[in-house]
């Protein structure tokens, strides 16, 4: 995604400078060409040599040295960037830019660029809450600069609160989003992901092997493409993607409640969750002891079919389901497409190599409501997610014409 992109990484002086080193590493790994500008204060924390070694490009620090180059340094850096990222962005840097001050290489270059600019603030919580700082941040946003929310936690100064530089992986995700074409802007995409858990007693449950990876990949991809994303997830080991609206649920009935809450706001509903079809008719309030019986009989009752319910009240929304099968893949998927009133179903045979529950790849077929079908080769779940969103976008366009 970042392959060949030119990023100017502006580093100003705060303890979080060490995290900018990790961010640079992630950018380089993702294929970006990174040019680092450091303020004088930033160099007190980490030397330019570290950034130079990792970026493979000279680190820029001085305004006037660069004036002596053939190209005017700050202008050439400003012009060649696809994106500017200021991480960490101190209160001082943000204050200067908000006040239109350009008194060093970094502030001059920010002022001169026409590329999108992302500020990633990191500072003491009291500074972050200071009304003067807040006004400065609002000023930046009002003229189109992007500003990320700092993370919450223990700060280097000993205070606890907002002000930590966000995780470099989250800054990377935000960077990708800013550089990605925003072809789903204006859409609200509701995605369900992962398994559900149906309680037997306080220590046991019925569930399935779903990892949630496919649904999370779709949520991430839709977010990258500019959509507002509501991700409703059953229990998984995955870290909730940054920037989207995230709701954790346990059972199928909990998932149904949260889906109902947000369904009306969504223009696109994608049900990638592996909802448990049955739950114990009576969950025991106390732990079931094995002395009680040699043959434990569980009576199961059917869970609501959340997707079928959505299909009955679809309105203008696009409704997409998944069919993970072991037998008669296309017949079963076609039946679900019809019975649940879907626009598109993503079918995969979970016994096929590279298409199972806990792997990073998938082999899928798309079945459309008009009867057309498409078979895709083995792809990463991220690629499948984008391929699916491409088809959804096409369906939207067809509907609007
Ligand atoms: N689904 C749902 N609620 C359920 C069961 C399934 O919303 N109680 C959704 C899934 O999220 C998926 C689609 O329906 O998008 C198909 O799920 P799947 O488990 O493959 O099919 P079922 O309809 O449950 O049928 P079966 O288990 O008999 O194959």
Tab-separated table of C-alpha atoms in Angstrom, residues 235-370:
chain	number	residue	atom	x	y	z
A	235	UNK	CA	-14.617	-12.856	21.109
A	236	UNK	CA	-11.312	-12.953	19.171
A	237	UNK	CA	-7.616	-12.486	19.937
A	238	UNK	CA	-7.364	-9.649	17.408
A	239	UNK	CA	-6.564	-6.063	18.325
A	240	UNK	CA	-9.485	-3.788	17.372
A	241	UNK	CA	-8.385	-1.685	14.386
A	242	UNK	CA	-7.739	1.951	15.218
A	243	UNK	CA	-10.185	4.669	14.156
A	244	UNK	CA	-13.374	2.707	13.683
A	245	UNK	CA	-16.366	2.187	15.978
A	246	UNK	CA	-15.867	-1.073	17.787
A	247	UNK	CA	-18.381	-3.116	19.786
A	248	UNK	CA	-17.486	-6.364	21.526
A	249	UNK	CA	-20.272	-8.920	21.996
A	250	UNK	CA	-20.461	-12.441	23.415
A	251	UNK	CA	-23.520	-14.402	22.339
A	252	UNK	CA	-25.599	-14.422	19.144
A	253	UNK	CA	-28.399	-12.623	20.932
A	254	UNK	CA	-26.025	-9.874	22.088
A	255	UNK	CA	-24.777	-9.550	18.509
A	256	UNK	CA	-28.367	-9.274	17.306
A	257	UNK	CA	-29.052	-6.424	19.757
A	258	UNK	CA	-26.023	-4.388	18.696
A	259	UNK	CA	-26.671	-5.052	14.990
A	260	UNK	CA	-30.256	-3.827	15.435
A	261	UNK	CA	-28.938	-0.707	17.167
A	262	UNK	CA	-26.720	0.309	14.212
A	263	UNK	CA	-28.402	-1.299	11.175
A	264	UNK	CA	-30.486	1.762	10.311
A	265	UNK	CA	-27.379	3.953	10.122
A	266	UNK	CA	-25.603	1.605	7.706
A	267	UNK	CA	-25.701	1.767	3.917
A	268	UNK	CA	-23.731	-1.484	3.585
A	269	UNK	CA	-24.088	-4.486	5.940
A	270	UNK	CA	-21.498	-7.250	5.799
A	271	UNK	CA	-22.093	-10.273	8.014
A	272	UNK	CA	-18.795	-12.112	8.209
A	273	UNK	CA	-19.429	-13.425	11.731
A	274	UNK	CA	-19.745	-17.148	12.336
A	275	UNK	CA	-22.844	-16.958	14.486
A	276	UNK	CA	-23.515	-20.056	16.595
A	277	UNK	CA	-26.779	-21.517	15.314
A	278	UNK	CA	-27.709	-23.030	18.683
A	279	UNK	CA	-27.408	-22.153	22.357
A	280	UNK	CA	-28.072	-24.206	25.473
A	281	UNK	CA	-31.769	-23.876	26.233
A	282	UNK	CA	-30.901	-23.275	29.869
A	283	UNK	CA	-27.466	-21.937	30.855
A	284	UNK	CA	-26.620	-23.148	34.352
A	285	UNK	CA	-26.003	-20.333	36.827
A	286	UNK	CA	-23.515	-22.499	38.763
A	287	UNK	CA	-20.657	-24.619	37.472
A	288	UNK	CA	-21.929	-28.050	36.424
A	289	UNK	CA	-20.121	-30.666	38.558
A	290	UNK	CA	-19.129	-33.979	37.007
A	291	UNK	CA	-20.361	-35.908	40.047
A	292	UNK	CA	-23.898	-34.885	39.059
A	293	UNK	CA	-24.137	-37.271	36.107
A	294	UNK	CA	-22.173	-39.635	33.847
A	295	UNK	CA	-24.136	-38.601	30.752
A	296	UNK	CA	-24.666	-34.893	30.550
A	297	UNK	CA	-27.467	-34.051	28.121
A	298	UNK	CA	-27.582	-30.530	26.758
A	299	UNK	CA	-30.759	-29.315	25.128
A	300	UNK	CA	-29.976	-26.698	22.487
A	301	UNK	CA	-32.341	-24.182	21.002
A	302	UNK	CA	-31.994	-22.169	17.823
A	303	UNK	CA	-30.457	-18.729	17.854
A	304	UNK	CA	-32.053	-15.948	15.831
A	305	UNK	CA	-30.746	-15.669	12.272
A	306	UNK	CA	-29.449	-12.086	12.321
A	307	UNK	CA	-28.754	-11.933	8.591
A	308	UNK	CA	-32.177	-13.288	7.636
A	309	UNK	CA	-33.787	-10.675	9.879
A	310	UNK	CA	-31.799	-7.924	8.135
A	311	UNK	CA	-32.869	-9.338	4.766
A	312	UNK	CA	-36.535	-8.920	5.702
A	313	UNK	CA	-36.084	-5.171	6.277
A	314	UNK	CA	-33.370	-4.403	3.797
A	315	UNK	CA	-34.652	-1.179	2.305
A	316	UNK	CA	-32.031	0.469	0.101
A	317	UNK	CA	-29.082	-1.060	1.940
A	318	UNK	CA	-26.706	-3.562	0.396
A	319	UNK	CA	-26.648	-6.828	2.323
A	320	UNK	CA	-23.694	-9.191	2.096
A	321	UNK	CA	-23.407	-12.593	3.766
A	322	UNK	CA	-20.824	-15.316	4.057
A	323	UNK	CA	-21.212	-19.057	3.577
A	324	UNK	CA	-18.477	-21.224	5.042
A	325	UNK	CA	-19.238	-24.745	3.876
A	326	UNK	CA	-17.766	-28.222	3.832
A	327	UNK	CA	-20.151	-29.712	1.207
A	328	UNK	CA	-22.072	-28.530	-1.858
A	329	UNK	CA	-20.510	-25.076	-1.627
A	330	UNK	CA	-22.256	-23.334	-4.491
A	331	UNK	CA	-25.689	-24.908	-3.931
A	332	UNK	CA	-25.679	-24.001	-0.234
A	333	UNK	CA	-24.380	-20.498	-0.870
A	334	UNK	CA	-26.962	-19.869	-3.616
A	335	UNK	CA	-29.750	-21.018	-1.293
A	336	UNK	CA	-28.582	-18.667	1.501
A	337	UNK	CA	-28.280	-15.789	-0.991
A	338	UNK	CA	-31.906	-16.304	-2.028
A	339	UNK	CA	-33.453	-17.231	1.339
A	340	UNK	CA	-31.803	-14.361	3.234
A	341	UNK	CA	-32.503	-11.794	0.473
A	342	UNK	CA	-28.823	-10.881	-0.021
A	343	UNK	CA	-27.186	-8.847	-2.768
A	344	UNK	CA	-23.989	-10.851	-2.630
A	345	UNK	CA	-22.684	-13.877	-0.762
A	346	UNK	CA	-19.041	-14.803	-0.256
A	347	UNK	CA	-18.686	-18.570	-0.337
A	348	UNK	CA	-15.705	-20.535	0.800
A	349	UNK	CA	-14.999	-24.216	1.333
A	350	UNK	CA	-13.347	-24.389	4.743
A	351	UNK	CA	-11.784	-27.777	3.950
A	352	UNK	CA	-9.822	-26.268	1.009
A	353	UNK	CA	-6.115	-25.536	1.610
A	354	UNK	CA	-5.536	-21.832	2.311
A	355	UNK	CA	-9.213	-21.156	3.045
A	356	UNK	CA	-9.749	-22.318	6.622
A	357	UNK	CA	-10.686	-20.402	9.725
A	358	UNK	CA	-7.423	-19.349	11.330
A	359	UNK	CA	-5.261	-18.712	8.249
A	360	UNK	CA	-4.330	-15.377	6.684
A	361	UNK	CA	-5.519	-16.382	3.213
A	362	UNK	CA	-8.846	-17.294	1.708
A	363	UNK	CA	-10.208	-18.829	-1.496
A	364	UNK	CA	-13.628	-17.384	-2.206
A	365	UNK	CA	-16.406	-17.320	-4.750
A	366	UNK	CA	-18.760	-14.381	-5.107
A	367	UNK	CA	-22.401	-15.171	-5.924
A	368	UNK	CA	-24.559	-12.189	-6.901
A	369	UNK	CA	-28.323	-11.743	-6.669
A	370	UNK	CA	-28.573	-11.464	-10.480
